[in-house]
């Protein structure tokens, strides 16, 4: 299994390839939505699947479980980037299992996603400048501030802090983050899944290709509408 240093370097490399600096939060869905030959699908998979990545020649597809929280969906998107751009796998189905049960490639993708969303320097700067902490022990309020700034789920934040050896009270693993976030003035979006009306969605290259073959009269209007429905495109 790769070490954390190598995974951090790979995350920084991919950020650089995408034109992202090493300290800013990433709008991951906007990023992948603008990548050439990338299609993103939101779909309510069963609880044991977090995401799927598929590569067919130059085409890449990321499918994300839309029943998970928004913060977790963002983490899954970064996780799938590892499979597609670092490992260059043709197809990977990512299951929701405990860390000990995960194969090395899944553990690597998780650590990569943590570094991609929160690079070392970005985390250090935020804690020092925004939280004014000169030690490595963080409060529950600090943890909420970090996850809100970088927009990742509560548990993913705790894992990320653990990687860089920041300390926090172990009770935070059982904290209902949504309640504390509300008290700190944040909305609930990060901790909630999509509404049922928004659990089916396709964006990216599939739509571009569909519009292209329609404009060239390669398919009929009826077939065009059928393909829209199959991809959950309402408009």
PDB file of C-alpha atoms in Angstrom:
ATOM      1  CA  UNK A   1       0.000   0.000   0.000  1.00  0.00           C
ATOM      2  CA  UNK A   2       1.214   3.528  -0.808  1.00  0.00           C
ATOM      3  CA  UNK A   3       2.298   5.737   2.072  1.00  0.00           C
ATOM      4  CA  UNK A   4       0.553   8.992   2.971  1.00  0.00           C
ATOM      5  CA  UNK A   5       3.334  11.162   1.574  1.00  0.00           C
ATOM      6  CA  UNK A   6       2.962   9.623  -1.879  1.00  0.00           C
ATOM      7  CA  UNK A   7      -0.823   9.936  -1.781  1.00  0.00           C
ATOM      8  CA  UNK A   8      -0.585  13.578  -0.742  1.00  0.00           C
ATOM      9  CA  UNK A   9       1.799  14.251  -3.635  1.00  0.00           C
ATOM     10  CA  UNK A  10      -0.589  12.549  -6.067  1.00  0.00           C
ATOM     11  CA  UNK A  11      -3.470  14.657  -4.754  1.00  0.00           C
ATOM     12  CA  UNK A  12      -1.437  17.854  -5.197  1.00  0.00           C
ATOM     13  CA  UNK A  13      -0.399  16.731  -8.673  1.00  0.00           C
ATOM     14  CA  UNK A  14      -4.004  16.230  -9.752  1.00  0.00           C
ATOM     15  CA  UNK A  15      -5.063  19.565  -8.252  1.00  0.00           C
ATOM     16  CA  UNK A  16      -2.290  21.190 -10.287  1.00  0.00           C
ATOM     17  CA  UNK A  17      -3.411  19.355 -13.429  1.00  0.00           C
ATOM     18  CA  UNK A  18      -6.919  20.712 -12.880  1.00  0.00           C
ATOM     19  CA  UNK A  19      -5.637  24.243 -12.279  1.00  0.00           C
ATOM     20  CA  UNK A  20      -6.429  24.345  -8.544  1.00  0.00           C
ATOM     21  CA  UNK A  21      -4.070  25.896  -6.007  1.00  0.00           C
ATOM     22  CA  UNK A  22      -2.964  24.025  -2.903  1.00  0.00           C
ATOM     23  CA  UNK A  23      -4.817  26.011  -0.244  1.00  0.00           C
ATOM     24  CA  UNK A  24      -8.344  26.723  -1.520  1.00  0.00           C
ATOM     25  CA  UNK A  25     -11.448  24.585  -0.921  1.00  0.00           C
ATOM     26  CA  UNK A  26     -12.562  22.680  -4.024  1.00  0.00           C
ATOM     27  CA  UNK A  27     -16.007  22.916  -5.620  1.00  0.00           C
ATOM     28  CA  UNK A  28     -15.702  19.267  -6.617  1.00  0.00           C
ATOM     29  CA  UNK A  29     -18.986  18.977  -8.519  1.00  0.00           C
ATOM     30  CA  UNK A  30     -18.266  22.088 -10.564  1.00  0.00           C
ATOM     31  CA  UNK A  31     -14.771  20.725 -11.231  1.00  0.00           C
ATOM     32  CA  UNK A  32     -15.816  17.321 -12.522  1.00  0.00           C
ATOM     33  CA  UNK A  33     -18.758  18.866 -14.356  1.00  0.00           C
ATOM     34  CA  UNK A  34     -16.332  20.878 -16.483  1.00  0.00           C
ATOM     35  CA  UNK A  35     -13.868  18.095 -17.238  1.00  0.00           C
ATOM     36  CA  UNK A  36     -13.777  16.929 -20.852  1.00  0.00           C
ATOM     37  CA  UNK A  37     -15.316  13.490 -21.398  1.00  0.00           C
ATOM     38  CA  UNK A  38     -16.649  13.268 -17.826  1.00  0.00           C
ATOM     39  CA  UNK A  39     -20.224  12.344 -16.947  1.00  0.00           C
ATOM     40  CA  UNK A  40     -21.529  12.490 -13.375  1.00  0.00           C
ATOM     41  CA  UNK A  41     -24.562  10.529 -12.239  1.00  0.00           C
ATOM     42  CA  UNK A  42     -26.407  10.895  -8.948  1.00  0.00           C
ATOM     43  CA  UNK A  43     -28.395   7.768  -8.135  1.00  0.00           C
ATOM     44  CA  UNK A  44     -29.947   6.333  -4.926  1.00  0.00           C
ATOM     45  CA  UNK A  45     -27.885   3.160  -4.646  1.00  0.00           C
ATOM     46  CA  UNK A  46     -28.355   0.808  -1.712  1.00  0.00           C
ATOM     47  CA  UNK A  47     -26.513   1.703   1.483  1.00  0.00           C
ATOM     48  CA  UNK A  48     -23.658  -0.713   0.768  1.00  0.00           C
ATOM     49  CA  UNK A  49     -22.465   1.248  -2.296  1.00  0.00           C
ATOM     50  CA  UNK A  50     -20.972   4.737  -2.067  1.00  0.00           C
ATOM     51  CA  UNK A  51     -19.924   5.209  -5.690  1.00  0.00           C
ATOM     52  CA  UNK A  52     -18.850   3.725  -9.009  1.00  0.00           C
ATOM     53  CA  UNK A  53     -16.225   4.835 -11.506  1.00  0.00           C
ATOM     54  CA  UNK A  54     -16.101   3.694 -15.122  1.00  0.00           C
ATOM     55  CA  UNK A  55     -13.565   4.417 -17.857  1.00  0.00           C
ATOM     56  CA  UNK A  56     -14.315   3.476 -21.475  1.00  0.00           C
ATOM     57  CA  UNK A  57     -11.527   4.660 -23.762  1.00  0.00           C
ATOM     58  CA  UNK A  58     -11.492   8.456 -23.246  1.00  0.00           C
ATOM     59  CA  UNK A  59     -14.919   8.567 -21.581  1.00  0.00           C
ATOM     60  CA  UNK A  60     -15.115   8.690 -17.779  1.00  0.00           C
ATOM     61  CA  UNK A  61     -18.187   8.228 -15.588  1.00  0.00           C
ATOM     62  CA  UNK A  62     -18.615   8.836 -11.863  1.00  0.00           C
ATOM     63  CA  UNK A  63     -21.785   7.584 -10.192  1.00  0.00           C
ATOM     64  CA  UNK A  64     -22.470   8.723  -6.624  1.00  0.00           C
ATOM     65  CA  UNK A  65     -24.956   7.464  -4.063  1.00  0.00           C
ATOM     66  CA  UNK A  66     -27.360  10.398  -3.685  1.00  0.00           C
ATOM     67  CA  UNK A  67     -28.865   9.028  -0.455  1.00  0.00           C
ATOM     68  CA  UNK A  68     -25.665   9.886   1.398  1.00  0.00           C
ATOM     69  CA  UNK A  69     -25.035  13.302   2.918  1.00  0.00           C
ATOM     70  CA  UNK A  70     -23.794  16.111   0.669  1.00  0.00           C
ATOM     71  CA  UNK A  71     -20.463  16.103   2.488  1.00  0.00           C
ATOM     72  CA  UNK A  72     -20.071  12.376   1.896  1.00  0.00           C
ATOM     73  CA  UNK A  73     -21.024  12.756  -1.781  1.00  0.00           C
ATOM     74  CA  UNK A  74     -18.227  15.302  -2.211  1.00  0.00           C
ATOM     75  CA  UNK A  75     -15.783  12.880  -0.584  1.00  0.00           C
ATOM     76  CA  UNK A  76     -16.970  10.049  -2.841  1.00  0.00           C
ATOM     77  CA  UNK A  77     -16.440  12.211  -5.933  1.00  0.00           C
ATOM     78  CA  UNK A  78     -12.811  12.874  -4.908  1.00  0.00           C
ATOM     79  CA  UNK A  79     -12.386   9.180  -4.082  1.00  0.00           C
ATOM     80  CA  UNK A  80     -13.503   8.179  -7.584  1.00  0.00           C
ATOM     81  CA  UNK A  81     -11.016  10.632  -9.139  1.00  0.00           C
ATOM     82  CA  UNK A  82      -8.260   8.468  -7.694  1.00  0.00           C
ATOM     83  CA  UNK A  83      -9.566   5.362  -9.442  1.00  0.00           C
ATOM     84  CA  UNK A  84      -9.999   7.181 -12.758  1.00  0.00           C
ATOM     85  CA  UNK A  85      -6.937   9.447 -12.962  1.00  0.00           C
ATOM     86  CA  UNK A  86      -4.308   7.905 -10.680  1.00  0.00           C
ATOM     87  CA  UNK A  87      -5.010   4.183 -10.919  1.00  0.00           C
ATOM     88  CA  UNK A  88      -6.675   4.520 -14.348  1.00  0.00           C
ATOM     89  CA  UNK A  89      -8.980   1.596 -13.598  1.00  0.00           C
ATOM     90  CA  UNK A  90     -11.694   0.691 -16.120  1.00  0.00           C
ATOM     91  CA  UNK A  91     -14.374   0.045 -13.507  1.00  0.00           C
ATOM     92  CA  UNK A  92     -14.521   0.135  -9.723  1.00  0.00           C
ATOM     93  CA  UNK A  93     -17.538  -0.364  -7.464  1.00  0.00           C
ATOM     94  CA  UNK A  94     -16.868   1.205  -4.070  1.00  0.00           C
ATOM     95  CA  UNK A  95     -18.607  -0.439  -1.142  1.00  0.00           C
ATOM     96  CA  UNK A  96     -19.468   0.994   2.258  1.00  0.00           C
ATOM     97  CA  UNK A  97     -17.489  -1.227   4.603  1.00  0.00           C
ATOM     98  CA  UNK A  98     -15.382  -0.681   7.703  1.00  0.00           C
ATOM     99  CA  UNK A  99     -11.797   0.478   7.165  1.00  0.00           C
ATOM    100  CA  UNK A 100     -10.328  -2.896   8.183  1.00  0.00           C
ATOM    101  CA  UNK A 101     -12.365  -4.657   5.495  1.00  0.00           C
ATOM    102  CA  UNK A 102     -11.315  -2.380   2.642  1.00  0.00           C
ATOM    103  CA  UNK A 103      -8.725  -3.502   0.059  1.00  0.00           C
ATOM    104  CA  UNK A 104      -5.583  -1.383  -0.187  1.00  0.00           C
ATOM    105  CA  UNK A 105      -6.780   0.425  -3.312  1.00  0.00           C
ATOM    106  CA  UNK A 106      -9.894   1.623  -1.479  1.00  0.00           C
ATOM    107  CA  UNK A 107      -7.884   2.779   1.526  1.00  0.00           C
ATOM    108  CA  UNK A 108      -5.539   4.635  -0.822  1.00  0.00           C
ATOM    109  CA  UNK A 109      -8.482   6.285  -2.602  1.00  0.00           C
ATOM    110  CA  UNK A 110      -9.906   7.418   0.763  1.00  0.00           C
ATOM    111  CA  UNK A 111      -6.607   8.952   1.893  1.00  0.00           C
ATOM    112  CA  UNK A 112      -6.113  10.527  -1.529  1.00  0.00           C
ATOM    113  CA  UNK A 113      -9.604  12.063  -1.349  1.00  0.00           C
ATOM    114  CA  UNK A 114      -8.798  13.515   2.078  1.00  0.00           C
ATOM    115  CA  UNK A 115      -5.646  15.142   0.740  1.00  0.00           C
ATOM    116  CA  UNK A 116      -7.341  16.278  -2.471  1.00  0.00           C
ATOM    117  CA  UNK A 117     -10.107  18.065  -0.581  1.00  0.00           C
ATOM    118  CA  UNK A 118      -7.851  19.263   2.259  1.00  0.00           C
ATOM    119  CA  UNK A 119      -4.145  19.453   1.366  1.00  0.00           C
ATOM    120  CA  UNK A 120      -1.664  19.568   4.260  1.00  0.00           C
ATOM    121  CA  UNK A 121      -0.823  23.223   3.822  1.00  0.00           C
ATOM    122  CA  UNK A 122      -4.471  24.238   3.494  1.00  0.00           C
ATOM    123  CA  UNK A 123      -5.379  22.504   6.757  1.00  0.00           C
ATOM    124  CA  UNK A 124      -2.400  23.978   8.581  1.00  0.00           C
ATOM    125  CA  UNK A 125      -3.136  27.509   7.377  1.00  0.00           C
ATOM    126  CA  UNK A 126      -6.815  27.313   8.265  1.00  0.00           C
ATOM    127  CA  UNK A 127      -6.134  26.066  11.789  1.00  0.00           C
ATOM    128  CA  UNK A 128      -3.434  28.645  12.448  1.00  0.00           C
ATOM    129  CA  UNK A 129      -5.044  31.682  10.792  1.00  0.00           C
ATOM    130  CA  UNK A 130      -8.785  31.094  11.064  1.00  0.00           C
ATOM    131  CA  UNK A 131      -8.934  29.185  14.337  1.00  0.00           C
ATOM    132  CA  UNK A 132      -5.893  30.831  15.921  1.00  0.00           C
ATOM    133  CA  UNK A 133      -4.653  27.533  17.287  1.00  0.00           C
ATOM    134  CA  UNK A 134      -0.980  27.144  18.064  1.00  0.00           C
ATOM    135  CA  UNK A 135      -1.349  23.599  19.356  1.00  0.00           C
ATOM    136  CA  UNK A 136      -2.744  20.416  17.854  1.00  0.00           C
ATOM    137  CA  UNK A 137      -5.776  19.900  20.133  1.00  0.00           C
ATOM    138  CA  UNK A 138      -9.057  20.957  18.552  1.00  0.00           C
ATOM    139  CA  UNK A 139     -12.485  21.546  20.090  1.00  0.00           C
ATOM    140  CA  UNK A 140     -15.799  20.316  18.719  1.00  0.00           C
ATOM    141  CA  UNK A 141     -16.488  23.843  17.447  1.00  0.00           C
ATOM    142  CA  UNK A 142     -13.110  23.847  15.654  1.00  0.00           C
ATOM    143  CA  UNK A 143     -13.971  20.588  13.903  1.00  0.00           C
ATOM    144  CA  UNK A 144     -17.284  22.004  12.703  1.00  0.00           C
ATOM    145  CA  UNK A 145     -15.509  25.102  11.352  1.00  0.00           C
ATOM    146  CA  UNK A 146     -13.051  22.910   9.431  1.00  0.00           C
ATOM    147  CA  UNK A 147     -15.692  20.684   7.843  1.00  0.00           C
ATOM    148  CA  UNK A 148     -17.821  23.659   6.891  1.00  0.00           C
ATOM    149  CA  UNK A 149     -14.907  25.486   5.278  1.00  0.00           C
ATOM    150  CA  UNK A 150     -13.715  22.478   3.286  1.00  0.00           C
ATOM    151  CA  UNK A 151     -17.223  21.004   2.883  1.00  0.00           C
ATOM    152  CA  UNK A 152     -16.620  17.412   3.891  1.00  0.00           C
ATOM    153  CA  UNK A 153     -18.563  15.132   6.221  1.00  0.00           C
ATOM    154  CA  UNK A 154     -18.031  14.956   9.965  1.00  0.00           C
ATOM    155  CA  UNK A 155     -16.357  11.535  10.022  1.00  0.00           C
ATOM    156  CA  UNK A 156     -14.202  12.349   6.996  1.00  0.00           C
ATOM    157  CA  UNK A 157     -13.025  15.462   8.848  1.00  0.00           C
ATOM    158  CA  UNK A 158     -12.104  13.444  11.933  1.00  0.00           C
ATOM    159  CA  UNK A 159     -10.191  10.907   9.810  1.00  0.00           C
ATOM    160  CA  UNK A 160      -8.378  13.732   8.040  1.00  0.00           C
ATOM    161  CA  UNK A 161      -7.338  15.342  11.329  1.00  0.00           C
ATOM    162  CA  UNK A 162      -6.174  11.969  12.586  1.00  0.00           C
ATOM    163  CA  UNK A 163      -3.897  11.572   9.554  1.00  0.00           C
ATOM    164  CA  UNK A 164      -2.079  14.796  10.467  1.00  0.00           C
ATOM    165  CA  UNK A 165      -2.042  13.847  14.147  1.00  0.00           C
ATOM    166  CA  UNK A 166      -4.327  16.608  15.413  1.00  0.00           C
ATOM    167  CA  UNK A 167      -5.959  15.636  18.684  1.00  0.00           C
ATOM    168  CA  UNK A 168      -9.605  16.010  19.699  1.00  0.00           C
ATOM    169  CA  UNK A 169     -11.917  14.476  22.261  1.00  0.00           C
ATOM    170  CA  UNK A 170     -12.908  10.923  21.315  1.00  0.00           C
ATOM    171  CA  UNK A 171     -16.542  11.804  22.075  1.00  0.00           C
ATOM    172  CA  UNK A 172     -16.590  13.737  18.791  1.00  0.00           C
ATOM    173  CA  UNK A 173     -17.072  10.445  16.928  1.00  0.00           C
ATOM    174  CA  UNK A 174     -20.527  10.230  18.515  1.00  0.00           C
ATOM    175  CA  UNK A 175     -21.328  13.924  18.094  1.00  0.00           C
ATOM    176  CA  UNK A 176     -24.466  14.834  16.139  1.00  0.00           C
ATOM    177  CA  UNK A 177     -22.629  17.394  14.001  1.00  0.00           C
ATOM    178  CA  UNK A 178     -25.758  18.828  12.400  1.00  0.00           C
ATOM    179  CA  UNK A 179     -27.022  20.115  15.757  1.00  0.00           C
ATOM    180  CA  UNK A 180     -23.760  21.830  16.692  1.00  0.00           C
ATOM    181  CA  UNK A 181     -23.406  23.264  13.177  1.00  0.00           C
ATOM    182  CA  UNK A 182     -26.864  24.857  13.485  1.00  0.00           C
ATOM    183  CA  UNK A 183     -25.851  26.426  16.804  1.00  0.00           C
ATOM    184  CA  UNK A 184     -22.796  27.878  15.058  1.00  0.00           C
ATOM    185  CA  UNK A 185     -24.997  29.455  12.392  1.00  0.00           C
ATOM    186  CA  UNK A 186     -24.551  26.963   9.538  1.00  0.00           C
ATOM    187  CA  UNK A 187     -27.309  25.386   7.468  1.00  0.00           C
ATOM    188  CA  UNK A 188     -27.974  21.652   7.355  1.00  0.00           C
ATOM    189  CA  UNK A 189     -27.009  20.961   3.721  1.00  0.00           C
ATOM    190  CA  UNK A 190     -23.610  19.392   4.432  1.00  0.00           C
ATOM    191  CA  UNK A 191     -25.155  16.733   6.668  1.00  0.00           C
ATOM    192  CA  UNK A 192     -28.228  15.844   4.635  1.00  0.00           C
ATOM    193  CA  UNK A 193     -28.857  13.712   1.577  1.00  0.00           C
ATOM    194  CA  UNK A 194     -30.590  14.988  -1.544  1.00  0.00           C
ATOM    195  CA  UNK A 195     -34.354  15.312  -1.473  1.00  0.00           C
ATOM    196  CA  UNK A 196     -36.100  12.494  -3.338  1.00  0.00           C
ATOM    197  CA  UNK A 197     -36.778  14.853  -6.243  1.00  0.00           C
ATOM    198  CA  UNK A 198     -33.012  15.407  -6.651  1.00  0.00           C
ATOM    199  CA  UNK A 199     -31.694  11.880  -6.151  1.00  0.00           C
ATOM    200  CA  UNK A 200     -31.614  11.126  -9.894  1.00  0.00           C
ATOM    201  CA  UNK A 201     -29.442  13.397 -12.015  1.00  0.00           C
ATOM    202  CA  UNK A 202     -26.979  13.248 -14.918  1.00  0.00           C
ATOM    203  CA  UNK A 203     -24.604  16.068 -15.827  1.00  0.00           C
ATOM    204  CA  UNK A 204     -21.576  16.505 -18.052  1.00  0.00           C
ATOM    205  CA  UNK A 205     -20.453  14.908 -21.275  1.00  0.00           C
ATOM    206  CA  UNK A 206     -23.440  12.581 -21.769  1.00  0.00           C
ATOM    207  CA  UNK A 207     -25.702  15.594 -22.220  1.00  0.00           C
ATOM    208  CA  UNK A 208     -23.251  17.240 -24.633  1.00  0.00           C
ATOM    209  CA  UNK A 209     -23.068  14.061 -26.725  1.00  0.00           C
ATOM    210  CA  UNK A 210     -26.836  13.673 -26.699  1.00  0.00           C
ATOM    211  CA  UNK A 211     -27.368  17.228 -27.908  1.00  0.00           C
ATOM    212  CA  UNK A 212     -24.701  16.746 -30.572  1.00  0.00           C
ATOM    213  CA  UNK A 213     -26.286  13.649 -32.148  1.00  0.00           C
ATOM    214  CA  UNK A 214     -29.694  15.277 -31.949  1.00  0.00           C
ATOM    215  CA  UNK A 215     -28.483  18.429 -33.764  1.00  0.00           C
ATOM    216  CA  UNK A 216     -27.026  16.227 -36.510  1.00  0.00           C
ATOM    217  CA  UNK A 217     -30.350  14.370 -36.878  1.00  0.00           C
ATOM    218  CA  UNK A 218     -28.641  11.068 -36.079  1.00  0.00           C
ATOM    219  CA  UNK A 219     -31.555  10.083 -33.826  1.00  0.00           C
ATOM    220  CA  UNK A 220     -35.273  10.838 -33.899  1.00  0.00           C
ATOM    221  CA  UNK A 221     -36.988  13.177 -31.471  1.00  0.00           C
ATOM    222  CA  UNK A 222     -38.619  10.162 -29.843  1.00  0.00           C
ATOM    223  CA  UNK A 223     -35.268   8.427 -29.303  1.00  0.00           C
ATOM    224  CA  UNK A 224     -33.784  11.667 -27.997  1.00  0.00           C
ATOM    225  CA  UNK A 225     -36.529  11.962 -25.392  1.00  0.00           C
ATOM    226  CA  UNK A 226     -36.133   8.289 -24.464  1.00  0.00           C
ATOM    227  CA  UNK A 227     -32.403   8.746 -23.856  1.00  0.00           C
ATOM    228  CA  UNK A 228     -33.148  11.829 -21.776  1.00  0.00           C
ATOM    229  CA  UNK A 229     -35.538   9.872 -19.589  1.00  0.00           C
ATOM    230  CA  UNK A 230     -33.050   7.023 -19.159  1.00  0.00           C
ATOM    231  CA  UNK A 231     -30.465   9.529 -17.932  1.00  0.00           C
ATOM    232  CA  UNK A 232     -32.965  11.250 -15.577  1.00  0.00           C
ATOM    233  CA  UNK A 233     -32.832  14.492 -17.564  1.00  0.00           C
ATOM    234  CA  UNK A 234     -36.129  16.266 -16.960  1.00  0.00           C
ATOM    235  CA  UNK A 235     -35.420  19.423 -18.928  1.00  0.00           C
TER     236      UNK A 235
END
